[in-house]
Tab-separated table of C-alpha atoms and ligand atoms in Angstrom:
chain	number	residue	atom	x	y	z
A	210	UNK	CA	0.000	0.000	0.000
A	211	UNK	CA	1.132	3.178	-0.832
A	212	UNK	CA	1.239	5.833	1.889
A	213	UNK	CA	0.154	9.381	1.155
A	214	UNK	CA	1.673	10.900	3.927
A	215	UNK	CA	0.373	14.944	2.936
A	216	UNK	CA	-3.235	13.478	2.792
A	217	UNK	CA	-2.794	11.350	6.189
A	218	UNK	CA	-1.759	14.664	8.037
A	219	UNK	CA	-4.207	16.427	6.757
A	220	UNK	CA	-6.718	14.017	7.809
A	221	UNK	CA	-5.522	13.706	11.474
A	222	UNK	CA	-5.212	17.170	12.158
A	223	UNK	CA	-8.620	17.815	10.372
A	224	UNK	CA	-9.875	15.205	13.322
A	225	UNK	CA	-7.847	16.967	16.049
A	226	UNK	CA	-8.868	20.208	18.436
A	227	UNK	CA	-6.731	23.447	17.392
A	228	UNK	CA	-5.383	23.396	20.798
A	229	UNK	CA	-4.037	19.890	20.545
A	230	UNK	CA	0.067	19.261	19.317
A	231	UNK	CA	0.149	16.352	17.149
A	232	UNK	CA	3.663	14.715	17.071
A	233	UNK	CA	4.447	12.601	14.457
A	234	UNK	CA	6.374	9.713	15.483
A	235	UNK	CA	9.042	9.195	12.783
A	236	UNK	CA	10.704	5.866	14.736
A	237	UNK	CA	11.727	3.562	12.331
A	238	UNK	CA	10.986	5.744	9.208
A	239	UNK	CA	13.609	6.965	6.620
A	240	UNK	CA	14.574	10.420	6.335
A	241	UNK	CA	12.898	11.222	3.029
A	242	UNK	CA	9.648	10.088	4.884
A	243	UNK	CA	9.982	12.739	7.098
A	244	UNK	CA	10.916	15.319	4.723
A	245	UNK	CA	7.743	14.494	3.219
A	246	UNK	CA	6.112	15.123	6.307
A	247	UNK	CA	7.715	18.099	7.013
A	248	UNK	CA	7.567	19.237	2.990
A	249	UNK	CA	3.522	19.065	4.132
A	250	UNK	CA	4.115	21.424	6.531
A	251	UNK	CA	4.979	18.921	10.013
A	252	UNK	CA	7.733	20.082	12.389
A	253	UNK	CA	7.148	18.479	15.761
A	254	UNK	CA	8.734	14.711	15.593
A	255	UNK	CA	8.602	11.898	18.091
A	256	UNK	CA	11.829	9.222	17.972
A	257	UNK	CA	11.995	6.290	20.575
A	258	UNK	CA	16.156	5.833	20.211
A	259	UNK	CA	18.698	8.512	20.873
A	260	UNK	CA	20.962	7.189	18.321
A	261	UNK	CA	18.308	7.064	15.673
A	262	UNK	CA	17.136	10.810	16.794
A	263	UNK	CA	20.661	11.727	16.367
A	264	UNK	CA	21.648	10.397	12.917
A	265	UNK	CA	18.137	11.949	11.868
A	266	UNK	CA	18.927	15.315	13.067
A	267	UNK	CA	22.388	15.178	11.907
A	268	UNK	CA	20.526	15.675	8.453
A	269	UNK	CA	17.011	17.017	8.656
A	270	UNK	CA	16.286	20.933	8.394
A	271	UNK	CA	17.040	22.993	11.800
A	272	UNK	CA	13.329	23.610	11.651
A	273	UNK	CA	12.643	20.259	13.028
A	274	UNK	CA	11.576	19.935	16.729
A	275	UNK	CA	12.841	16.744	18.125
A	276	UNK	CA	10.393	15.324	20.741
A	277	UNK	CA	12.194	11.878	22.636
A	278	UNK	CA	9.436	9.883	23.612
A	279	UNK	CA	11.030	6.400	24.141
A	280	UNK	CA	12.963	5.289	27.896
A	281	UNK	CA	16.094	7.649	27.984
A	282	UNK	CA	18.977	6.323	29.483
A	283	UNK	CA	20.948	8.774	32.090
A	284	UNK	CA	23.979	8.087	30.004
A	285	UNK	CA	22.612	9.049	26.504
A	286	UNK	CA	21.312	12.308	27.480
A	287	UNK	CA	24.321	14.185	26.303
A	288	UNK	CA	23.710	13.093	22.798
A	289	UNK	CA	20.047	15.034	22.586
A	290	UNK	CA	21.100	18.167	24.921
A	291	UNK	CA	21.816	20.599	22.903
A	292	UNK	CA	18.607	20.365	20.317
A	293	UNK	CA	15.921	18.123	21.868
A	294	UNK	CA	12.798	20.284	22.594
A	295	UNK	CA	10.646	18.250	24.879
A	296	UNK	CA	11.510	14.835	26.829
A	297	UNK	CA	8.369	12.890	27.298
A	298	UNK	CA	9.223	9.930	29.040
A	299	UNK	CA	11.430	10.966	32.412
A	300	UNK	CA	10.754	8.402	34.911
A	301	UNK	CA	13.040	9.146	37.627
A	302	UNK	CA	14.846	12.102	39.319
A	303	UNK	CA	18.155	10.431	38.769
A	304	UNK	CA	17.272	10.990	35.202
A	305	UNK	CA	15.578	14.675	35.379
A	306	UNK	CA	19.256	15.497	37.472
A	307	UNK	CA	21.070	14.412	34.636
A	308	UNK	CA	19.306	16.123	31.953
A	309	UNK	CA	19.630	19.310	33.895
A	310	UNK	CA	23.172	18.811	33.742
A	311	UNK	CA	23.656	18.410	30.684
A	312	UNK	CA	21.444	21.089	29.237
A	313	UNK	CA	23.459	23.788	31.909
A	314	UNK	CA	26.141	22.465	29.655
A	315	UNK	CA	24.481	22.891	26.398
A	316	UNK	CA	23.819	25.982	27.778
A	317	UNK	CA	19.423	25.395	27.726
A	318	UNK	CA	16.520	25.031	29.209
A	319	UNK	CA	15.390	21.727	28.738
A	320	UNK	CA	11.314	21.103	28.503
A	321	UNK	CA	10.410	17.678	30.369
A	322	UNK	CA	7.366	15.311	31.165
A	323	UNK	CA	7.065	13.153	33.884
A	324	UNK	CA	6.096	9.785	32.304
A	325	UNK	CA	3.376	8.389	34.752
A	326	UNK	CA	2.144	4.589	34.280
A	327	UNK	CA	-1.438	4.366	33.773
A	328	UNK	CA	-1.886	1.090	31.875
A	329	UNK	CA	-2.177	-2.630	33.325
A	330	UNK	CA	0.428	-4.508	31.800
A	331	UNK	CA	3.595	-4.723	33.816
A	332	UNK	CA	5.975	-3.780	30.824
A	333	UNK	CA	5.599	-0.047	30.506
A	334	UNK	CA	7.931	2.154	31.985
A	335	UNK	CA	6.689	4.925	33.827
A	336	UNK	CA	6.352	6.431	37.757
A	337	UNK	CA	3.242	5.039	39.920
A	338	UNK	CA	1.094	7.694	41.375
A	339	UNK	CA	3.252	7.036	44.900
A	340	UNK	CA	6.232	7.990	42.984
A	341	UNK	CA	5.564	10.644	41.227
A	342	UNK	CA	3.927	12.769	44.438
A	343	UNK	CA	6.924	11.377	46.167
A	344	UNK	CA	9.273	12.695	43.641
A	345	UNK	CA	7.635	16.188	43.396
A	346	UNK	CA	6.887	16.885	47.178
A	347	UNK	CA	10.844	16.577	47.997
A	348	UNK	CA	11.067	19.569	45.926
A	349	UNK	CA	13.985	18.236	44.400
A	350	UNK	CA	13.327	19.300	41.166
A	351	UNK	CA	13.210	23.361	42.255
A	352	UNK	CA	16.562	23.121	42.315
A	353	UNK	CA	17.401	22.267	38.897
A	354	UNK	CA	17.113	25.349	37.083
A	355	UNK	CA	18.206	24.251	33.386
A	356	UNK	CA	15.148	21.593	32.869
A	357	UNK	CA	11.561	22.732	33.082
A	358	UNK	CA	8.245	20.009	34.303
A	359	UNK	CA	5.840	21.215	31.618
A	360	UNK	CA	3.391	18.323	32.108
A	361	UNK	CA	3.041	14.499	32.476
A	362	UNK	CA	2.786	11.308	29.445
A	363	UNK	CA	1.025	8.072	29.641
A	364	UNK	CA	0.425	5.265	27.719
A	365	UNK	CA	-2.537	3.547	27.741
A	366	UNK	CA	-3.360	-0.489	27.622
A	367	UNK	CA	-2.828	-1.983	24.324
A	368	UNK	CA	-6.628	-3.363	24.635
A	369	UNK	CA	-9.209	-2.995	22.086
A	370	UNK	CA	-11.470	-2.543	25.688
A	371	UNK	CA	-12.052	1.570	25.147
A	372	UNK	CA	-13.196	1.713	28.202
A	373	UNK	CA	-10.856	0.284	30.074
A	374	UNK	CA	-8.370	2.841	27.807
A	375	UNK	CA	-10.672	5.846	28.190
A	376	UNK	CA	-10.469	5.608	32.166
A	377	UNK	CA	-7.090	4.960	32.192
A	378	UNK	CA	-6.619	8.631	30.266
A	379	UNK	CA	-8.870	9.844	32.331
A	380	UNK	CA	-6.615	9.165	35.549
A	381	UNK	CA	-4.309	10.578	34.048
A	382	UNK	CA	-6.174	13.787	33.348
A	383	UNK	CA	-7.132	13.750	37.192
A	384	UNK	CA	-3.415	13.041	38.113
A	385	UNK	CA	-2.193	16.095	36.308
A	386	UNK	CA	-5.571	18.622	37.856
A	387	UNK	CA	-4.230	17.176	41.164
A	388	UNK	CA	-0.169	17.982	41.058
A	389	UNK	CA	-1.127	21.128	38.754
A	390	UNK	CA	-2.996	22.676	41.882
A	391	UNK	CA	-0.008	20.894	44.509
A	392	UNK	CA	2.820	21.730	42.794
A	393	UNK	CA	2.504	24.050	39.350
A	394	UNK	CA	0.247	26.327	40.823
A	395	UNK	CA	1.920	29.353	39.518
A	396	UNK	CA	3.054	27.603	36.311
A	397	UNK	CA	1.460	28.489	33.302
A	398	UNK	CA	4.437	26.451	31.420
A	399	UNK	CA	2.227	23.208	33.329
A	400	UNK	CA	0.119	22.611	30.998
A	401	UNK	CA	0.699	19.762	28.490
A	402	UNK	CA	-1.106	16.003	29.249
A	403	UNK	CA	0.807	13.928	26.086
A	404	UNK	CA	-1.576	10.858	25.832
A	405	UNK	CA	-3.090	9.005	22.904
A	406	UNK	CA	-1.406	7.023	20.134
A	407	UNK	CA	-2.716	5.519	16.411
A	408	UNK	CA	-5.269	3.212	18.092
A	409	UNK	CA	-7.211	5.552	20.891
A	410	UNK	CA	-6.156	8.560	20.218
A	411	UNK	CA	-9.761	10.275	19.462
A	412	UNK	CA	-10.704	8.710	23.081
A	413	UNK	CA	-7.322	10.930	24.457
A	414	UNK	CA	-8.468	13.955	23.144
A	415	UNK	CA	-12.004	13.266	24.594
A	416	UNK	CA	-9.973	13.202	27.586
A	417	UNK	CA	-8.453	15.897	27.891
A	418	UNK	CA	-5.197	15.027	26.144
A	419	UNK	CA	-3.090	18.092	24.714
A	420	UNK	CA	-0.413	16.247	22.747
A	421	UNK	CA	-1.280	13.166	20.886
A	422	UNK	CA	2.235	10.828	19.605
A	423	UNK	CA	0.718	9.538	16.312
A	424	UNK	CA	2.949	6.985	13.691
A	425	UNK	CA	0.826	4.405	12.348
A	426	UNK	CA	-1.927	6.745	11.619
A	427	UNK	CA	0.510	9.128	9.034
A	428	UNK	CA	3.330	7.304	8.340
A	429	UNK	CA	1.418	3.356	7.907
A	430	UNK	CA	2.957	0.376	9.673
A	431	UNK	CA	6.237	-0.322	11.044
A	432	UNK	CA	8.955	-2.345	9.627
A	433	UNK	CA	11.579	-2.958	12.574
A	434	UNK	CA	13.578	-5.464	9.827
A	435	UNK	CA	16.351	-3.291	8.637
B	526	PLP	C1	5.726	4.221	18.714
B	526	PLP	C2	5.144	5.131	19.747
B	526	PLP	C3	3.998	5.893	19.462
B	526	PLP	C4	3.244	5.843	18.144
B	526	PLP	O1	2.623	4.627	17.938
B	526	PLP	P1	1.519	4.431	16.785
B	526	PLP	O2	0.665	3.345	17.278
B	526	PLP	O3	2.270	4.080	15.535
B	526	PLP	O4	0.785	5.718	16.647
B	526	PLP	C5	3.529	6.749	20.455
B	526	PLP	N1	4.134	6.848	21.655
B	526	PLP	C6	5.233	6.134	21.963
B	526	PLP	C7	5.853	6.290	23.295
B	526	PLP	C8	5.771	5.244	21.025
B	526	PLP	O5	6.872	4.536	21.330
């Protein structure tokens, strides 16, 4: 099947709110896909591997904004400093230290969600409600002045059961009201709830989502043979 990638954006973002950022996950996709994408008139993109990000960047116009969206290992961070423009998936303070670090060095602010686990299977990475109020009431992270909490990501079940999908969003949606009021009370910059992929995205949005990571939907399936 042949993709038309200009037609595919312009359905999804026909079917998305104004007020909602669609990131189009690239991971796994060649760079003249994404120049097609961003030829249509795409510049947020979503890659899962830090080496893949890089290599893609290395190339791709400056215009691009590089969303990581996959587990980031402390150790890789340096590789992403000095361009990436939002981390979705920090799951530890260990990890939001070090990407402070390394964006003092790169001389940034670095914009950072705290990836929360909402879904049932044991396999997805992520903090637990506990962890997350945990992490934020030690007021750790008001010391680290080069990244910047701008909201919280989850993934949903993979489970055709919508329901079960829809009220795992929604807790989600209720997390972030909750630790917007505790803890980003006088942050407008707290604002961004990054939930919804190919298969539920349109329940997401219903949900309050504000950033939906979308592959599948624009670019077709993934081949992970190389
Ligand atoms: C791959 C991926 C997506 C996109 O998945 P699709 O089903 O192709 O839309 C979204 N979020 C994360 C974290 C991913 O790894």
């Amino acid at each position: 099947m042949v993709m038309d990638i200009r037609a595919n954006l312009h359905e999804v973002k026909k079917s998305l709110p104004a007020d909602v950022t669609l990131v189009a996950v690239s991971k796994t996709h060649p760079v003249d896909t994404i120049l097609e994408a961003h030829s249509a008139g795409q510049f947020i993109f979503g890659e899962n591997k830090v080496q893949e990000m890089v290599a893609k960047q290395e190339v791709l116009p400056n215009n691009i904004q590089w969303h990581m969206i996959g587990h980031l290992q402390s150790n890789k961070v340096k590789f992403i400093a000095p361009y990436v423009s939002l981390i979705h998936s920090v799951d530890s303070l260990k990890l939001l230290e070090v990407i402070n670090r390394e964006a003092l060095k790169a001389g940034r602010v670095i914009d950072c969600l705290l990836q929360v686990f909402i879904a049932e299977e044991e396999t997805k990475f992520g903090l637990s409600d506990d962890e997350i109020y945990a992490l934020l009431e030690s007021g750790a992270q008001n010391n680290l002045k080069n990244v910047r909490i701008v909201g919280l990501m989850g993934m949903a079940s993979f489970s055709d059961n919508m329901e079960q999908v829809r009220s795992e969003f929604r807790h989600l949606n209720a997390t972030f009201n909750d630790i917007k009021q505790k803890f980003f009370a006088d942050s407008p910059s707290f604002k961004e709830i990054s939930m919804g992929m190919s298969s539920d995205y349109m329940v997401a949005v219903e949900e309050g989502s504000t950033m939906v990571r979308l592959g599948s939907t624009i670019f077709g399936q993934r081949n992970y043979r190389k």
